[in-house]
CSV table of C-alpha atoms in Angstrom, one decimal:
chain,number,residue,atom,x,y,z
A,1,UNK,CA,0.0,0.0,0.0
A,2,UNK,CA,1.4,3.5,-0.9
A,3,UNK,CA,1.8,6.2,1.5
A,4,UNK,CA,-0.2,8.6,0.5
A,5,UNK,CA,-3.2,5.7,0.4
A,6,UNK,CA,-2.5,6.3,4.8
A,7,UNK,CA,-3.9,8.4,7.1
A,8,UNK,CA,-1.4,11.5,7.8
A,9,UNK,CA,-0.1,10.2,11.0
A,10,UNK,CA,0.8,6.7,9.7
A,11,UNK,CA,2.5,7.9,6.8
A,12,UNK,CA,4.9,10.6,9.2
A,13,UNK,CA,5.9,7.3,11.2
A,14,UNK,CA,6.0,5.1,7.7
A,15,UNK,CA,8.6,7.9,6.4
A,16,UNK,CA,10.2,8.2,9.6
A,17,UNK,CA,10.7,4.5,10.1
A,18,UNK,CA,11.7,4.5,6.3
A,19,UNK,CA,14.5,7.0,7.0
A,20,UNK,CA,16.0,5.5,10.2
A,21,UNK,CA,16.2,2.0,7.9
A,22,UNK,CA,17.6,3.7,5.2
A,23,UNK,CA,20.7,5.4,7.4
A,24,UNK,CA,21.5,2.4,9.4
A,25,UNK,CA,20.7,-0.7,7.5
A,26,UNK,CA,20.1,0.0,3.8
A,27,UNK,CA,22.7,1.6,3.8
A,28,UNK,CA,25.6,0.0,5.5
A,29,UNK,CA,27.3,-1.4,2.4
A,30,UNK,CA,28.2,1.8,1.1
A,31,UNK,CA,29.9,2.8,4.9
A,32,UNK,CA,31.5,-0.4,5.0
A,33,UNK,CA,33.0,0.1,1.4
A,34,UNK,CA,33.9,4.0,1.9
A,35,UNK,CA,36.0,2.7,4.7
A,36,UNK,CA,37.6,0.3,3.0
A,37,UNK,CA,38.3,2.5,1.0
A,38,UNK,CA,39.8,5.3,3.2
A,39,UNK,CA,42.4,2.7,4.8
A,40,UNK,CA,43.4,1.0,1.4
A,41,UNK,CA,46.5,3.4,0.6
A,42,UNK,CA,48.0,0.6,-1.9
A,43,UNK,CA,44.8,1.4,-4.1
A,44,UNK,CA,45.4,3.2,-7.5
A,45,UNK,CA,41.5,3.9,-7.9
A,46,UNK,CA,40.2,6.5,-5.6
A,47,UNK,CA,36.5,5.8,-6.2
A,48,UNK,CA,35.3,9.6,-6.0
A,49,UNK,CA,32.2,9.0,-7.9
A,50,UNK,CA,29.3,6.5,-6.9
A,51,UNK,CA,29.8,4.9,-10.6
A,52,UNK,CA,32.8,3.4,-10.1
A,53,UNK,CA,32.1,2.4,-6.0
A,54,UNK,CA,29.1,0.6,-6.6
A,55,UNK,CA,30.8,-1.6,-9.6
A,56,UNK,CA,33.3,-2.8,-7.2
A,57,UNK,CA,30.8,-3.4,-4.4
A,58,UNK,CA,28.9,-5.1,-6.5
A,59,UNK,CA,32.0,-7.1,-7.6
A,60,UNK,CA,32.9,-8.0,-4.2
A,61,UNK,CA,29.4,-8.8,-3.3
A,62,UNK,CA,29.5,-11.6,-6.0
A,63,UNK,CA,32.4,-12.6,-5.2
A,64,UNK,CA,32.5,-13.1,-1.4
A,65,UNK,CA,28.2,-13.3,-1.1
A,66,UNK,CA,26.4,-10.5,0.2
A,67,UNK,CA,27.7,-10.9,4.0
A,68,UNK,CA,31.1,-8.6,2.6
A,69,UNK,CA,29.2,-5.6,2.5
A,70,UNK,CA,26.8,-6.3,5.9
A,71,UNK,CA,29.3,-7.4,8.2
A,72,UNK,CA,30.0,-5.0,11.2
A,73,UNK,CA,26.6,-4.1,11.3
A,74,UNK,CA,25.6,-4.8,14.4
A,75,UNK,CA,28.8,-3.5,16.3
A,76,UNK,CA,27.9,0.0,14.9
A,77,UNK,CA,24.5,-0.4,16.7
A,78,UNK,CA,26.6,-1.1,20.0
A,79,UNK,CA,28.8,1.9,19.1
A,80,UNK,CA,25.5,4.2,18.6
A,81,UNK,CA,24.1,2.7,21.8
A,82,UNK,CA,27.6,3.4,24.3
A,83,UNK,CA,27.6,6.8,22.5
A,84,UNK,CA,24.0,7.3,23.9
A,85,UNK,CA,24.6,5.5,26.7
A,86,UNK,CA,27.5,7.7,27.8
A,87,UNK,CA,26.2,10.8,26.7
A,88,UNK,CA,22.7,10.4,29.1
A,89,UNK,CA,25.3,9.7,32.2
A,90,UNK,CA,28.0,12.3,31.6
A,91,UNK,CA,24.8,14.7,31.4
A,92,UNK,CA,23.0,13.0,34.4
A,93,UNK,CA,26.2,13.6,37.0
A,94,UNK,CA,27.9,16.9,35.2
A,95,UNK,CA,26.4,20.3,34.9
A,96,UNK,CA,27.2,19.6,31.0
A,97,UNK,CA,23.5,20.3,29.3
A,98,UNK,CA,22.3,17.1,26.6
A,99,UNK,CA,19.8,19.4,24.9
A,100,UNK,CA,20.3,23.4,24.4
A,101,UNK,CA,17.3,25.6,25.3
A,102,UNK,CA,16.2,27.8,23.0
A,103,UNK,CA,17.6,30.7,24.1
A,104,UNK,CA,20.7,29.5,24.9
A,105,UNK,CA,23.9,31.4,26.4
A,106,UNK,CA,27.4,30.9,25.0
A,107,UNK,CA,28.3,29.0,28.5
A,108,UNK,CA,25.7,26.4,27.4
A,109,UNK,CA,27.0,26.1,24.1
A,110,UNK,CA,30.1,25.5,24.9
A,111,UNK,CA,29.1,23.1,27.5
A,112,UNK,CA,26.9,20.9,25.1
A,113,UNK,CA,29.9,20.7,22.7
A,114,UNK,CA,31.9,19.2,25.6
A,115,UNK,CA,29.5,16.5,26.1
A,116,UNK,CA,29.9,15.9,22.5
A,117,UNK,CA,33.2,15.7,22.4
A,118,UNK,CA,33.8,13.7,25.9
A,119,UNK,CA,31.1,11.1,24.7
A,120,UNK,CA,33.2,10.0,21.5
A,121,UNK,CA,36.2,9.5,23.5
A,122,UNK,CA,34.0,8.0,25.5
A,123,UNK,CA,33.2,5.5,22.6
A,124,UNK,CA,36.8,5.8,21.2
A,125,UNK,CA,37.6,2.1,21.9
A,126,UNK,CA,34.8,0.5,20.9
A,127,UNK,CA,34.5,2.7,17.8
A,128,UNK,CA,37.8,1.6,16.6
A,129,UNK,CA,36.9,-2.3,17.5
A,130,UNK,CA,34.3,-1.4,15.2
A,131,UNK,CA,35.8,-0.3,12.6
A,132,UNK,CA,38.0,-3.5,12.6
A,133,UNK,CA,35.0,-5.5,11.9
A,134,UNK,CA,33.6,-3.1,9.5
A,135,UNK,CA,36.8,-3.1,7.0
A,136,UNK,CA,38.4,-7.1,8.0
A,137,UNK,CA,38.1,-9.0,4.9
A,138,UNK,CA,35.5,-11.7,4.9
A,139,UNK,CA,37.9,-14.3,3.7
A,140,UNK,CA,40.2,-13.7,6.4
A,141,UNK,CA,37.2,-14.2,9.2
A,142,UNK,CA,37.1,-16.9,11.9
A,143,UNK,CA,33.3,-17.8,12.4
A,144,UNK,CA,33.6,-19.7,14.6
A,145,UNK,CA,35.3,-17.4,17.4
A,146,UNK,CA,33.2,-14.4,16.6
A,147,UNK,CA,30.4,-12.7,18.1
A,148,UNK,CA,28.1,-9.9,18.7
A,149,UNK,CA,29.8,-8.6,21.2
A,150,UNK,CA,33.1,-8.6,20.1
A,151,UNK,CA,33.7,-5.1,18.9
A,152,UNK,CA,32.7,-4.7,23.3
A,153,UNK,CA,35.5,-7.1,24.4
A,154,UNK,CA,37.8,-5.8,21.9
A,155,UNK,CA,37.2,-2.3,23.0
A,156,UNK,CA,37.9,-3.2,26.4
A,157,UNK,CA,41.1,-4.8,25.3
A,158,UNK,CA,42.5,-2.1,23.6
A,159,UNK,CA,41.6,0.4,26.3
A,160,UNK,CA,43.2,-2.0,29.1
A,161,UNK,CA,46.2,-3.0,27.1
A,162,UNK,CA,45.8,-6.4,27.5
A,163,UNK,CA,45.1,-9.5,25.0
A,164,UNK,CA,46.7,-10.7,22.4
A,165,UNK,CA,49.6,-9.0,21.7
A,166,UNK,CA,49.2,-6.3,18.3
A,167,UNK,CA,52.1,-4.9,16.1
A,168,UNK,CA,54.7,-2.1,17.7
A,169,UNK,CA,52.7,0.6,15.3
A,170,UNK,CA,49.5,0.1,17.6
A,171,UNK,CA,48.7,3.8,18.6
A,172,UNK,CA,48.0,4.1,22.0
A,173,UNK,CA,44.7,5.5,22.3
A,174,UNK,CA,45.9,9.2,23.9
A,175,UNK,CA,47.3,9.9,20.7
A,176,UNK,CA,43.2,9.8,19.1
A,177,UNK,CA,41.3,11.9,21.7
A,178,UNK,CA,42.3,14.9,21.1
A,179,UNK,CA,40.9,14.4,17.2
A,180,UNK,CA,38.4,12.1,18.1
A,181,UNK,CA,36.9,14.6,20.7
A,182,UNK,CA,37.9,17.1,17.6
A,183,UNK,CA,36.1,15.9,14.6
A,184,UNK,CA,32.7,14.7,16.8
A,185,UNK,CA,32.3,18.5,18.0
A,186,UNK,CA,33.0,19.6,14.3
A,187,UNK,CA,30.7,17.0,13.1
A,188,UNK,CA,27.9,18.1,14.9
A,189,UNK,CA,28.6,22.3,14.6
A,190,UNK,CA,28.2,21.8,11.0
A,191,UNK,CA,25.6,19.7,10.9
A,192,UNK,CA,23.3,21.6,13.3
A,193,UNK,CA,24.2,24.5,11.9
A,194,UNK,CA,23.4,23.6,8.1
A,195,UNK,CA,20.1,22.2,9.7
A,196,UNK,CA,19.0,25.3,11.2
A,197,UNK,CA,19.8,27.3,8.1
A,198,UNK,CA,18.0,25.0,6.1
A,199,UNK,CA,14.9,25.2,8.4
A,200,UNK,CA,15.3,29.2,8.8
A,201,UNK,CA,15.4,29.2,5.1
A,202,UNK,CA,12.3,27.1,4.7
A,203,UNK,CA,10.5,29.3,7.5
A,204,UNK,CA,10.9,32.6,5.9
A,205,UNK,CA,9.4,31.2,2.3
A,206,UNK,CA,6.8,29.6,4.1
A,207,UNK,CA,5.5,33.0,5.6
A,208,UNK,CA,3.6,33.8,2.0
A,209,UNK,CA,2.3,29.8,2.1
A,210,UNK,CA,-0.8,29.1,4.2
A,211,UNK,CA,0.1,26.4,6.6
A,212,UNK,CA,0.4,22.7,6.0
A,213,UNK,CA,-2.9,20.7,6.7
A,214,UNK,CA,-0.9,17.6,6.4
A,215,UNK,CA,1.4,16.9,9.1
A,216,UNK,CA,3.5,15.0,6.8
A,217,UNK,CA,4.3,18.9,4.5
A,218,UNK,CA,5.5,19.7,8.3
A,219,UNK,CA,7.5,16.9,8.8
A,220,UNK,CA,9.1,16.5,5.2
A,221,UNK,CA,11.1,20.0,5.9
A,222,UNK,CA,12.6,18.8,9.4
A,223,UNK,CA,13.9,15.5,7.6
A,224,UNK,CA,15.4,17.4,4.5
A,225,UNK,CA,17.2,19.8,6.9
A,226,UNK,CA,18.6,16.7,9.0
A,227,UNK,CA,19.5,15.2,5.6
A,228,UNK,CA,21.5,18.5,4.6
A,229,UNK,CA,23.3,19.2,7.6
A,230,UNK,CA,24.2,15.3,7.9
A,231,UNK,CA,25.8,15.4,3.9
A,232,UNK,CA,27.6,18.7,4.9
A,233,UNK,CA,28.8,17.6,8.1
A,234,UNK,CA,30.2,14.6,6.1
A,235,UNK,CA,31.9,16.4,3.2
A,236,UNK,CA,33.8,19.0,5.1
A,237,UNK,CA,35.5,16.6,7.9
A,238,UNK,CA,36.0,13.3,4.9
A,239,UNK,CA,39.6,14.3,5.0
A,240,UNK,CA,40.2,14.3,8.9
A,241,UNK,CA,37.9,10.9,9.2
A,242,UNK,CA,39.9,9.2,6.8
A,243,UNK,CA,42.8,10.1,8.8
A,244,UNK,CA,41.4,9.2,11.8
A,245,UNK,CA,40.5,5.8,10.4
A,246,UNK,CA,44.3,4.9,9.3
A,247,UNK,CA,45.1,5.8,12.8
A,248,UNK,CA,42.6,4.0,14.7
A,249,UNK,CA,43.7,0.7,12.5
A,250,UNK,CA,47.4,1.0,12.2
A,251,UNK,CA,49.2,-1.9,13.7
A,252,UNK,CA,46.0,-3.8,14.4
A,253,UNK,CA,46.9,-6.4,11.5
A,254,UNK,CA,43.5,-6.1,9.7
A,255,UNK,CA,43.1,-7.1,6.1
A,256,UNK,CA,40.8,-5.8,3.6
A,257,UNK,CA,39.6,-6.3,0.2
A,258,UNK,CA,41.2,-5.1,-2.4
A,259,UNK,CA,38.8,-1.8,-4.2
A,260,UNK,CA,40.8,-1.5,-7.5
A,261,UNK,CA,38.2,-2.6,-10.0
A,262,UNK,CA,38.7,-5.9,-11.7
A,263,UNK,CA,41.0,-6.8,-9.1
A,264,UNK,CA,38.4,-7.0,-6.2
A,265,UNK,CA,37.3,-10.2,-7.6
A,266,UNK,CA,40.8,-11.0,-8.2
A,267,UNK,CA,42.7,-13.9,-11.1
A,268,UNK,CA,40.5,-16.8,-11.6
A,269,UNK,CA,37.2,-15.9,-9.3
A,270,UNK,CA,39.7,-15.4,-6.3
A,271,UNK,CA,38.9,-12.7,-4.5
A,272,UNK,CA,42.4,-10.5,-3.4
A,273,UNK,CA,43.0,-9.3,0.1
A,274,UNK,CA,45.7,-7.1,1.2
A,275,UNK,CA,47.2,-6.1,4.8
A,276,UNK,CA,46.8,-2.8,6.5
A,277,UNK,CA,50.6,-1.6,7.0
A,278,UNK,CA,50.6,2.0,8.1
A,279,UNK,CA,53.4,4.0,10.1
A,280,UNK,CA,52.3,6.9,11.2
A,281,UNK,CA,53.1,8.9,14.1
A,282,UNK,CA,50.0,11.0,14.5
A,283,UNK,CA,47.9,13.2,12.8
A,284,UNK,CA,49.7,15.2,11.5
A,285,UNK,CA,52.3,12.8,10.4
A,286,UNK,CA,49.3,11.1,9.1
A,287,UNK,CA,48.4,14.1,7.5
A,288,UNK,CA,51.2,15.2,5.5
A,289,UNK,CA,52.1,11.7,4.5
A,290,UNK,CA,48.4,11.2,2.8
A,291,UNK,CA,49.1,14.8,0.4
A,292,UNK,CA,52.4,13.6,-0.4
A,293,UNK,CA,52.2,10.2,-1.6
A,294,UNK,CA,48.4,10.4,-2.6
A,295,UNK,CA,47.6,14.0,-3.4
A,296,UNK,CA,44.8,15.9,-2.3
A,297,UNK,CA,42.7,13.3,-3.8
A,298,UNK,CA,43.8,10.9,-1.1
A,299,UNK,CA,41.8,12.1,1.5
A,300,UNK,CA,38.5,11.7,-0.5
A,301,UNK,CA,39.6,7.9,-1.1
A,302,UNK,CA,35.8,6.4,-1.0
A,303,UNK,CA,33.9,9.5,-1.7
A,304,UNK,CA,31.7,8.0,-4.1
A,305,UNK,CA,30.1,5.5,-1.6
A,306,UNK,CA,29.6,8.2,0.4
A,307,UNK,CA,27.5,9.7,-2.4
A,308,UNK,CA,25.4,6.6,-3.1
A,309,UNK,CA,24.8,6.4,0.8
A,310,UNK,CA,23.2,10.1,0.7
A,311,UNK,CA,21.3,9.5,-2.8
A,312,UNK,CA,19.9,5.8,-1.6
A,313,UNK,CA,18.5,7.7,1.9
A,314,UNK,CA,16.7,10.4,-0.7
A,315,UNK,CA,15.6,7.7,-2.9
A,316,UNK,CA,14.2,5.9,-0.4
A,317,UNK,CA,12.2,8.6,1.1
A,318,UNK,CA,10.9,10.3,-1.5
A,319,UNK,CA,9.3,7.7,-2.8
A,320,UNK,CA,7.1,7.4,0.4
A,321,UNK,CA,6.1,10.9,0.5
């Protein structure tokens, strides 16, 4: 049954549900590939258009079955849900306000920025478990020992130093809070920002339109906006995540898939793999290393899927409203 066959009320929570499948299931394929894609520095094909990421993730797919673009999925639920978690204590037992009034004072502001930033070091360890599980190659992946929980355990691991024993060019995780904490607070600046220009924009036409009867006409703008500041957010800061992710895998002895083309499904119908073999010393190092070996292009390694993930949310949702 189409939306617009509903009552108002059920199609808001149809387009609502709709969007929240889109951004965190539908859509998980083209995250897991843009990170792939970020970390593989051996790759000669940058993939900044959706044309030539979704030919190699459907390549893969084929190849190694449709778990290669699903897997992590579930660990980046946990993530979302420690985030959330941590954020509702930190507020709960520190004058640090979750939510900003509406007229807010610069004091508040910079006190909701600072939960922002303290939850994703918060969720630093666990994030970068995550990630693991999100980029490790499926060929490479042992069944039988893993779990939903894993990215937790592994978290813990990493923060505690303990566990099996990783490579010497293990970060510790001090040298990833400071941008961590960085890009998070960026992240959401920009987005919240976009989204209220977007929604002040929308406001000031809408003062010669008579007002929506349908709640879903009141709705739609709120979602757009989200949309907008979400895709800016995520365009400005690509370069520093894709630094952060080489950092937050380096000398964790991951393998990926290969994301050069033809060679993702590899010589005879075997799918290629290669290792994750970084040195940096921090972010800057990181930095400066990525614009001169890769050009400025490097740091938009995987923008295409990045594209496709944006374009499949609006596909999806327009054609409910």
């Amino acid at each position: 049954m189409r939306s617009r066959q509903l009552d108002p009320l059920t199609r808001c929570v149809c387009v609502s549900v709709s969007s929240l499948f889109t951004e965190n299931v539908l859509a998980h394929p083209c995250i897991v590939f843009r990170r792939q894609c970020q970390v593989n520095y051996h790759g000669r094909c940058y993939h900044l258009t959706p044309f030539s990421a979704v030919s190699v993730m459907y390549a893969i797919t084929k190849a190694q079955g449709l778990k290669a673009l699903w897997k992590g999925m579930g660990s980046t639920f946990i993530v979302h849900g420690i985030a959330l978690g941590a954020e509702g204590v930190i507020s709960e037992f520190t004058p640090l306000p979750r939510e900003l009034p509406h007229s807010w004072s610069w004091k508040q502001l910079a006190g909701h920025l600072l939960l922002k930033g303290l939850t994703a070091v918060v969720a630093l360890p666990f994030y970068c478990a995550s990630l693991i599980e999100t980029v490790q190659s499926e060929i490479v992946r042992d069944e039988s020992s893993s779990g939903l929980l894993d990215c937790v355990r592994e978290g813990l691991t990493r923060l505690l130093g303990v566990g099996a024993p990783h490579s010497r060019r293990l970060l510790p995780l001090s040298y990833l809070l400071l941008p961590v904490a960085a890009h998070a607070i960026l992240r959401y600046a920009v987005a919240a920002s976009v989204q209220r220009a977007v929604l002040w924009l929308h406001q000031r036409g809408g003062k010669r339109r008579p007002v929506p009867s349908d709640p879903l006409d009141a709705y739609f703008p709120e979602l757009a906006a989200a949309w907008a500041g979400s895709l800016a957010a995520d365009v400005l800061l690509f370069p520093l995540e894709t630094a952060l992710h080489r950092l937050s895998l380096q000398g964790t002895r991951t393998i990926i898939d290969a994301t050069d083309g033809a060679e993702a499904a590899g010589s005879g119908g075997s799918p290629l793999v290669l290792p994750v073999n970084t040195q940096y010393d921090g972010l800057a190092d990181c930095l400066h290393a990525i614009r001169k070996k890769e050009g400025a292009a490097g740091f938009y390694r995987g923008f295409g899927a990045l594209l496709a993930q944006y374009s499949l949310h609006v596909e999806k949702v327009t054609k409910l409203v």
